[in-house]
CSV table of C-alpha atoms in Angstrom, one decimal:
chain,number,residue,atom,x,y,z
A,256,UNK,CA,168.5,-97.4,-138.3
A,257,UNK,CA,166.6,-101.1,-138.0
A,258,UNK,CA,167.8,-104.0,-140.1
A,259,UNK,CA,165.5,-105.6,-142.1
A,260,UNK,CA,165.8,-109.7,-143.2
A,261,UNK,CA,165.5,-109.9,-146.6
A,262,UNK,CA,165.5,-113.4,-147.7
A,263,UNK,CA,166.1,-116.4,-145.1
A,264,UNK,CA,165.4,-116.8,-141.5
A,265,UNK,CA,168.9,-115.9,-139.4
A,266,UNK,CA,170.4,-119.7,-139.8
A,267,UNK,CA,172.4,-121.0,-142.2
A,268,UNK,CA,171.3,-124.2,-144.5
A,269,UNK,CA,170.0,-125.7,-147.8
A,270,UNK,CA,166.2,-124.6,-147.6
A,271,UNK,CA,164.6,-122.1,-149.3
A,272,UNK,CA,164.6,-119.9,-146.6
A,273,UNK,CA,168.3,-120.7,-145.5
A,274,UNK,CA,171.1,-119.3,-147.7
A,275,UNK,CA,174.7,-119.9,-146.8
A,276,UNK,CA,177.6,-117.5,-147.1
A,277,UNK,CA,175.2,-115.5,-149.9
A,278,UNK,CA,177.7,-113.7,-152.0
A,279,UNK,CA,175.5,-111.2,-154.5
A,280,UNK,CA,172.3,-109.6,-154.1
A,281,UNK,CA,170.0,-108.5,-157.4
A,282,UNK,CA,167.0,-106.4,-157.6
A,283,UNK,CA,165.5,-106.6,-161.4
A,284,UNK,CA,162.8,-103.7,-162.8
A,285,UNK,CA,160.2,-106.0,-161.1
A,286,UNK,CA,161.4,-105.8,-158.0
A,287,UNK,CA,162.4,-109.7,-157.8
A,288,UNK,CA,165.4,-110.4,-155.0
A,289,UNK,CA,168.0,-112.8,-156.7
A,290,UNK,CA,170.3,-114.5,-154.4
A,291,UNK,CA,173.8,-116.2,-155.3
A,292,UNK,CA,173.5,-118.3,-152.3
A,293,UNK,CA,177.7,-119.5,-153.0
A,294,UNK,CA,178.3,-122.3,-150.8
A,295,UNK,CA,174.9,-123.9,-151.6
A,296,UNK,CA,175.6,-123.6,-155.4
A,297,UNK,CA,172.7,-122.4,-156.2
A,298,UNK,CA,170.6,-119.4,-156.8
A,299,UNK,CA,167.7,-118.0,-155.4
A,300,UNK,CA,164.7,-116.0,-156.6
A,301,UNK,CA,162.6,-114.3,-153.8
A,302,UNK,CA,159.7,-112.6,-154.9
A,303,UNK,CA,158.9,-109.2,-153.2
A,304,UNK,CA,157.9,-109.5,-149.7
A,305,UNK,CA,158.8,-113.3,-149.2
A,306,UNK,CA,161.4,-114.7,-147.4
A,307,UNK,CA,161.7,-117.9,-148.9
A,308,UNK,CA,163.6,-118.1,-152.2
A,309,UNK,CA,162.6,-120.3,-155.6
A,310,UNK,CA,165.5,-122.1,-156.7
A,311,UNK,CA,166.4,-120.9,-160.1
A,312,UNK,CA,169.8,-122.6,-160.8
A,313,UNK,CA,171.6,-125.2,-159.0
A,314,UNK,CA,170.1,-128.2,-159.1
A,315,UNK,CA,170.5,-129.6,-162.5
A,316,UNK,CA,173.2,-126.9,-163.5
A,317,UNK,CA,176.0,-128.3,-162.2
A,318,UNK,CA,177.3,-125.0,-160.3
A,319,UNK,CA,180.1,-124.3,-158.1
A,320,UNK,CA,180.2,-121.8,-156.4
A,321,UNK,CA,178.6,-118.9,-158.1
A,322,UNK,CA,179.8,-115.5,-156.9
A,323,UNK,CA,178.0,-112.8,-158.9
A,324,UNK,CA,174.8,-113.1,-161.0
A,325,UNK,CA,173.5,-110.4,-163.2
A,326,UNK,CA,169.9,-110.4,-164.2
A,327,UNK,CA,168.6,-109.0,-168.0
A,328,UNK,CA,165.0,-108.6,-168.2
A,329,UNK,CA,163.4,-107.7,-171.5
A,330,UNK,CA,159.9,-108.1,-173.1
A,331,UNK,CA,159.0,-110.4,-170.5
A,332,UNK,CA,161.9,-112.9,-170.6
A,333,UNK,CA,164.4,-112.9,-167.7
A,334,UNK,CA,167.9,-114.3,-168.3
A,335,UNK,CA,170.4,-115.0,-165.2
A,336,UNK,CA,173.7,-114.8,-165.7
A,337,UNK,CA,176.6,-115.5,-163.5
A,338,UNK,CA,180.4,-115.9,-162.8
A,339,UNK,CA,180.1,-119.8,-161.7
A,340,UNK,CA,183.3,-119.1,-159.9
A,341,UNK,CA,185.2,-122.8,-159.3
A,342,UNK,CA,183.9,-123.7,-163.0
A,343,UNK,CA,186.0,-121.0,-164.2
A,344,UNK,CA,183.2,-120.2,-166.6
A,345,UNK,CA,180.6,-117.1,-167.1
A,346,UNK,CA,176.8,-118.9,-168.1
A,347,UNK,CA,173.2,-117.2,-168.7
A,348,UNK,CA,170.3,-119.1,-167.5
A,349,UNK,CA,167.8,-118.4,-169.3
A,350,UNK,CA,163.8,-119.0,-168.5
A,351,UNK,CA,162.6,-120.6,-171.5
A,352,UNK,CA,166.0,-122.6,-172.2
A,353,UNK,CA,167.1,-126.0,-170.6
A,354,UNK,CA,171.2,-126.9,-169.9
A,355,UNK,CA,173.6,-124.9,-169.5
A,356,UNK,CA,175.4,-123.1,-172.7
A,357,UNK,CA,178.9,-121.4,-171.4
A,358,UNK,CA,179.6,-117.9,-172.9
A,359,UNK,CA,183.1,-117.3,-171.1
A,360,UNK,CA,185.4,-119.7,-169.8
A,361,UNK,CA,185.4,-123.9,-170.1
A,362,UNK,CA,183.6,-125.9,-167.4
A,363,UNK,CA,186.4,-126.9,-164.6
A,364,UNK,CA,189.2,-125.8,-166.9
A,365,UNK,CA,191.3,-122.7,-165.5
A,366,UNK,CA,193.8,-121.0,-167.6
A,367,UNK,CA,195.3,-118.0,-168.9
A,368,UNK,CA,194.5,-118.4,-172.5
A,369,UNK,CA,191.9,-116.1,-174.7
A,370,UNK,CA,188.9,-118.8,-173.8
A,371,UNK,CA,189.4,-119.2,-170.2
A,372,UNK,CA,189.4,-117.9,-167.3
A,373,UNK,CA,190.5,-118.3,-163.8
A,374,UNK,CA,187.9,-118.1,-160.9
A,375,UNK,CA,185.5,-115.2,-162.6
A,376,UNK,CA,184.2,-113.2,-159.8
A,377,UNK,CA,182.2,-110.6,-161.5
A,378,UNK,CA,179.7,-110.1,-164.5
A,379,UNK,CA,178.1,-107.5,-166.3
A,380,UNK,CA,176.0,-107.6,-169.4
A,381,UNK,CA,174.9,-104.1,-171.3
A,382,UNK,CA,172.0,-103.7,-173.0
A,383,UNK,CA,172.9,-105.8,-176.2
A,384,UNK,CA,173.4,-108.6,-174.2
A,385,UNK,CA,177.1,-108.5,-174.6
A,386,UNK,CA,179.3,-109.9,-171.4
């Protein structure tokens, strides 16, 4: 079997086409590559064929370390979500919103009450949007 590069270019970094320690892969219905690139706190969007990602979170989200993202695509509005791991918090980002609006968890608050949690490292949303 052959390998095949699917986003970045074999080094590790902080451009588009370098992700480091990537921690979740996601395909949506239109074939779109999402990247949790974790120790960059951000994540990337990679349209088919490309190597080089878009940022799509990260810069003025205020992420650390997001470990799994989950992508919801529906009448042609995507919404990102992800476990935002060290902020102990679950958030959607959505592409016609701005900020950041937590649906699990508080932001840098662990605990092991009903609204927290403690370094989420997965997500899943079903088809009524329900986490």
């Amino acid at each position: 079997s052959t390998a095949v590069t699917l986003v970045g270019n074999g080094l590790a970094g902080n451009k588009p086409n370098q992700p480091e320690n990537p921690e979740e892969l996601f395909i949506d219905s239109t074939d779109n590559l999402y990247v949790a690139d974790t120790s960059n706190n951000r994540v990337l969007k990679c349209s088919k064929g490309s190597q080089n990602g878009v940022l799509v979170a990260g810069s003025n989200h205020d992420l650390n370390y997001p470990i799994e993202i989950f992508v919801f695509t529906e009448n042609n509005q995507t919404d990102l979500y992800m476990a935002d791991s060290r902020n102990h918090r679950a958030i959607p980002v959505s592409d016609n919103e701005s900020g950041i609006k937590i649906i699990a968890g508080r932001k840098g608050e662990q605990g092991q009450t009903d609204d927290s949690l403690s370094f989420p490292t997965g997500i899943f949303i079903d088809k009524d949007k329900t986490l």
